Short mmCIF file of C-alpha atoms in Angstrom, two decimals:
data_model
loop_
_atom_site.label_atom_id
_atom_site.label_comp_id
_atom_site.label_asym_id
_atom_site.label_seq_id
_atom_site.Cartn_x
_atom_site.Cartn_y
_atom_site.Cartn_z
CA UNK A 15 38.52 -57.75 -14.35
CA UNK A 16 38.47 -57.90 -10.56
CA UNK A 17 35.14 -57.23 -9.01
CA UNK A 18 34.86 -54.72 -6.19
CA UNK A 19 33.90 -56.14 -2.86
CA UNK A 20 30.57 -54.79 -1.61
CA UNK A 21 30.45 -54.20 2.14
CA UNK A 22 27.54 -53.08 4.18
CA UNK A 23 27.50 -49.40 4.97
CA UNK A 24 25.26 -46.76 6.55
CA UNK A 25 24.40 -43.36 5.02
CA UNK A 26 23.51 -40.75 7.56
CA UNK A 27 21.93 -37.42 6.61
CA UNK A 28 21.26 -34.43 8.94
CA UNK A 29 19.04 -31.90 7.25
CA UNK A 30 18.85 -28.48 8.80
CA UNK A 31 17.28 -25.19 7.83
CA UNK A 32 20.40 -23.92 6.18
CA UNK A 33 22.66 -26.97 5.79
CA UNK A 34 22.72 -30.69 5.08
CA UNK A 35 25.34 -32.93 6.72
CA UNK A 36 26.14 -36.38 5.51
CA UNK A 37 28.40 -39.29 6.46
CA UNK A 38 29.06 -42.81 5.22
CA UNK A 39 30.14 -45.40 7.91
CA UNK A 40 30.49 -49.07 8.22
CA UNK A 41 28.34 -51.17 10.53
CA UNK A 42 30.60 -50.20 13.43
CA UNK A 43 30.05 -46.46 12.64
CA UNK A 44 33.59 -45.90 11.39
CA UNK A 45 33.73 -43.31 8.70
CA UNK A 46 34.66 -44.94 5.36
CA UNK A 47 37.08 -43.51 2.90
CA UNK A 48 37.28 -43.37 -0.81
CA UNK A 49 40.33 -42.34 -2.75
CA UNK A 50 41.93 -41.42 0.57
CA UNK A 51 39.22 -38.99 1.56
CA UNK A 52 36.70 -39.47 4.38
CA UNK A 53 33.21 -39.77 3.09
CA UNK A 54 31.53 -37.03 5.20
CA UNK A 55 30.75 -33.41 4.71
CA UNK A 56 28.27 -30.64 4.91
CA UNK A 57 26.47 -28.48 2.30
CA UNK A 58 25.60 -24.93 3.35
CA UNK A 59 22.98 -22.79 1.63
CA UNK A 60 21.07 -19.54 2.44
CA UNK A 61 18.22 -19.70 4.87
CA UNK A 62 14.83 -20.15 3.24
CA UNK A 63 12.76 -17.03 3.26
CA UNK A 64 8.98 -16.86 3.79
CA UNK A 65 6.59 -15.13 1.48
CA UNK A 66 6.08 -12.32 4.05
CA UNK A 67 8.90 -10.16 2.68
CA UNK A 68 7.83 -10.60 -0.95
CA UNK A 69 4.27 -9.90 0.01
CA UNK A 70 5.33 -6.73 1.81
CA UNK A 71 7.22 -5.48 -1.25
CA UNK A 72 4.29 -6.36 -3.53
CA UNK A 73 1.88 -4.50 -1.33
CA UNK A 74 4.19 -1.47 -1.27
CA UNK A 75 4.40 -1.50 -5.10
CA UNK A 76 0.62 -1.60 -5.38
CA UNK A 77 0.25 1.20 -2.82
CA UNK A 78 2.64 3.44 -4.64
CA UNK A 79 1.02 2.63 -7.96
CA UNK A 80 -2.43 3.52 -6.64
CA UNK A 81 -1.06 6.74 -5.11
CA UNK A 82 0.45 7.75 -8.47
CA UNK A 83 -2.83 7.06 -10.20
CA UNK A 84 -4.69 9.22 -7.69
CA UNK A 85 -2.29 12.10 -8.18
CA UNK A 86 -2.34 11.80 -11.96
CA UNK A 87 -6.15 12.00 -11.92
CA UNK A 88 -6.04 15.04 -9.59
CA UNK A 89 -3.56 16.79 -11.89
CA UNK A 90 -5.61 16.03 -14.93
CA UNK A 91 -8.70 17.57 -13.32
CA UNK A 92 -6.92 20.70 -12.14
CA UNK A 93 -4.62 21.21 -15.11
CA UNK A 94 -6.90 23.60 -17.07
CA UNK A 95 -7.44 25.93 -14.08
CA UNK A 96 -3.83 25.77 -13.03
CA UNK A 97 -2.53 26.52 -16.55
CA UNK A 98 -4.89 29.46 -16.81
CA UNK A 99 -3.63 30.91 -13.48
CA UNK A 100 0.04 29.98 -13.82
CA UNK A 101 1.17 28.01 -16.92
CA UNK A 102 4.46 26.99 -15.36
CA UNK A 103 3.20 25.96 -11.93
CA UNK A 104 2.94 22.18 -12.63
CA UNK A 105 6.29 22.20 -14.46
CA UNK A 106 7.98 23.88 -11.48
CA UNK A 107 6.34 21.44 -9.05
CA UNK A 108 7.51 18.45 -11.09
CA UNK A 109 11.04 19.69 -11.13
CA UNK A 110 11.15 20.85 -7.50
CA UNK A 111 13.52 18.00 -6.56
CA UNK A 112 16.07 18.79 -9.28
CA UNK A 113 19.22 20.91 -9.05
CA UNK A 114 18.86 24.38 -10.51
CA UNK A 115 21.06 23.60 -13.52
CA UNK A 116 18.96 20.49 -14.32
CA UNK A 117 15.64 22.39 -14.43
CA UNK A 118 14.03 23.29 -17.74
CA UNK A 119 12.50 26.44 -16.24
CA UNK A 120 14.78 29.27 -15.21
CA UNK A 121 13.29 29.98 -11.78
CA UNK A 122 14.79 29.72 -8.34
CA UNK A 123 11.37 28.94 -6.88
CA UNK A 124 9.71 25.51 -6.83
CA UNK A 125 6.05 26.48 -6.48
CA UNK A 126 5.17 30.18 -6.56
CA UNK A 127 7.01 32.68 -8.69
CA UNK A 128 4.68 35.68 -8.73
CA UNK A 129 6.02 39.18 -8.34
CA UNK A 130 4.04 39.66 -5.12
CA UNK A 131 3.97 36.03 -3.88
CA UNK A 132 6.74 33.48 -3.96
CA UNK A 133 7.87 30.34 -2.08
CA UNK A 134 9.17 32.49 0.80
CA UNK A 135 5.83 34.15 1.26
CA UNK A 136 4.00 30.81 1.00
CA UNK A 137 6.12 29.11 3.70
CA UNK A 138 5.84 32.18 5.92
CA UNK A 139 2.06 32.13 5.66
CA UNK A 140 1.70 28.32 5.79
CA UNK A 141 4.60 26.70 7.75
CA UNK A 142 3.23 23.29 6.92
CA UNK A 143 0.63 21.91 4.53
CA UNK A 144 -1.57 21.22 7.52
CA UNK A 145 -1.78 24.93 8.18
CA UNK A 146 -2.96 25.39 4.63
CA UNK A 147 -5.49 22.61 4.91
CA UNK A 148 -6.82 24.06 8.14
CA UNK A 149 -7.37 27.48 6.61
CA UNK A 150 -9.12 26.10 3.57
CA UNK A 151 -11.36 23.93 5.75
CA UNK A 152 -12.36 26.82 8.11
CA UNK A 153 -12.32 29.83 5.84
CA UNK A 154 -15.28 30.86 3.65
CA UNK A 155 -13.08 33.13 1.45
CA UNK A 156 -12.00 32.12 -2.05
CA UNK A 157 -8.40 31.07 -2.38
CA UNK A 158 -5.85 30.68 -5.17
CA UNK A 159 -6.51 27.50 -7.13
CA UNK A 160 -2.84 26.60 -6.66
CA UNK A 161 -3.32 26.54 -2.86
CA UNK A 162 -6.40 24.33 -3.24
CA UNK A 163 -4.44 21.99 -5.51
CA UNK A 164 -1.54 21.74 -3.01
CA UNK A 165 -3.95 20.89 -0.18
CA UNK A 166 -5.75 18.26 -2.19
CA UNK A 167 -2.44 16.89 -3.46
CA UNK A 168 -1.35 16.48 0.14
CA UNK A 169 -4.65 14.77 1.05
CA UNK A 170 -4.47 12.36 -1.91
CA UNK A 171 -0.78 11.53 -1.36
CA UNK A 172 -0.98 10.99 2.45
CA UNK A 173 -4.44 9.69 3.05
CA UNK A 174 -3.64 8.14 6.49
CA UNK A 175 -5.45 4.97 7.44
CA UNK A 176 -8.96 3.97 8.50
CA UNK A 177 -8.04 1.22 10.97
CA UNK A 178 -9.70 2.86 14.00
CA UNK A 179 -11.77 0.71 16.33
CA UNK A 180 -15.55 1.22 16.37
CA UNK A 181 -17.31 0.47 19.60
CA UNK A 182 -20.41 -1.64 19.38
CA UNK A 183 -23.07 0.83 20.58
CA UNK A 184 -26.60 1.43 19.61
CA UNK A 185 -25.55 4.73 18.03
CA UNK A 186 -23.17 2.94 15.69
CA UNK A 187 -25.87 0.41 14.81
CA UNK A 188 -28.20 3.23 14.01
CA UNK A 189 -25.54 4.99 11.95
CA UNK A 190 -24.87 1.77 9.96
CA UNK A 191 -28.59 1.34 9.34
CA UNK A 192 -28.89 4.90 8.06
CA UNK A 193 -25.88 4.43 5.79
CA UNK A 194 -27.31 1.16 4.50
CA UNK A 195 -30.64 2.96 3.74
CA UNK A 196 -28.70 5.62 1.84
CA UNK A 197 -26.89 2.90 -0.07
CA UNK A 198 -30.09 1.21 -1.06
CA UNK A 199 -31.48 4.54 -2.24
CA UNK A 200 -28.40 5.14 -4.39
CA UNK A 201 -28.72 1.76 -5.94
CA UNK A 202 -32.35 2.34 -6.68
CA UNK A 203 -31.64 5.79 -8.26
CA UNK A 204 -28.66 4.48 -10.27
CA UNK A 205 -30.21 1.31 -11.73
CA UNK A 206 -33.94 2.23 -11.63
CA UNK A 207 -34.64 -0.66 -9.37
CA UNK A 208 -36.66 -0.76 -6.15
CA UNK A 209 -33.90 -2.14 -3.97
CA UNK A 210 -35.59 -2.43 -0.59
CA UNK A 211 -34.39 -5.45 1.36
CA UNK A 212 -37.00 -7.07 3.60
CA UNK A 213 -34.36 -8.71 5.82
CA UNK A 214 -32.19 -5.74 6.53
CA UNK A 215 -31.18 -7.10 9.93
CA UNK A 216 -29.49 -10.11 8.27
CA UNK A 217 -27.52 -7.79 5.97
CA UNK A 218 -26.44 -5.63 8.92
CA UNK A 219 -25.48 -8.60 11.07
CA UNK A 220 -23.16 -9.90 8.32
CA UNK A 221 -21.61 -6.48 7.76
CA UNK A 222 -20.96 -6.01 11.55
CA UNK A 223 -19.40 -9.44 12.01
CA UNK A 224 -15.83 -8.96 13.18
CA UNK A 225 -12.79 -11.05 12.06
CA UNK A 226 -14.51 -12.15 8.85
CA UNK A 227 -12.87 -11.80 5.48
CA UNK A 228 -14.51 -9.53 2.89
CA UNK A 229 -14.83 -12.35 0.40
CA UNK A 230 -16.75 -14.48 2.95
CA UNK A 231 -19.02 -11.54 3.80
CA UNK A 232 -19.68 -11.01 0.10
CA UNK A 233 -20.53 -14.69 -0.33
CA UNK A 234 -22.99 -14.60 2.62
CA UNK A 235 -24.59 -11.42 1.45
CA UNK A 236 -25.39 -12.98 -1.95
CA UNK A 237 -27.30 -15.74 -0.19
CA UNK A 238 -29.44 -13.49 2.03
#
């Protein structure tokens, strides 16, 4: 059997973010061939993705799950009063996004179906849910439990955010100190302990430290 002649060769690889190129040459950088085909080529593949997109989707799933839990708890608390006032109110609300023929309740209205108050009257009186929330917040009169539920449902579903900036003033320091005092009082009442920190300033300084993770603040607070 005839042995194959071994000749020196170079293997070059060019690795990119979405491709890998390769070539085999002799010592004079001429591309070698095998079975009549040049030994060079490129392999393409999709760009690598960072964890940012997956993290965003994961956070969105958790946010939606927490929102659903809040609304389920709200409905559970209000269900007895709502069923007493209008046994079909929650069912109409749940099916408000369905076509009429897909609904289990034969009603053309999605929320209110009283003889003297229906959806048309509701939207004429409250063009948006914010109008309803404003009236409930400023009025001292009693209102239909269904209106109260709709306002709270809107609050629990669209809570907004709390990412506003707080200026570092003495008033804010005083407010934080007062809130911390209230927190200590609640702990004392709840657990029957005399929770009165002697180094309150150290607690407050840690709590007010900007650009510090919550886990690090918690670790520092346990050492105070």
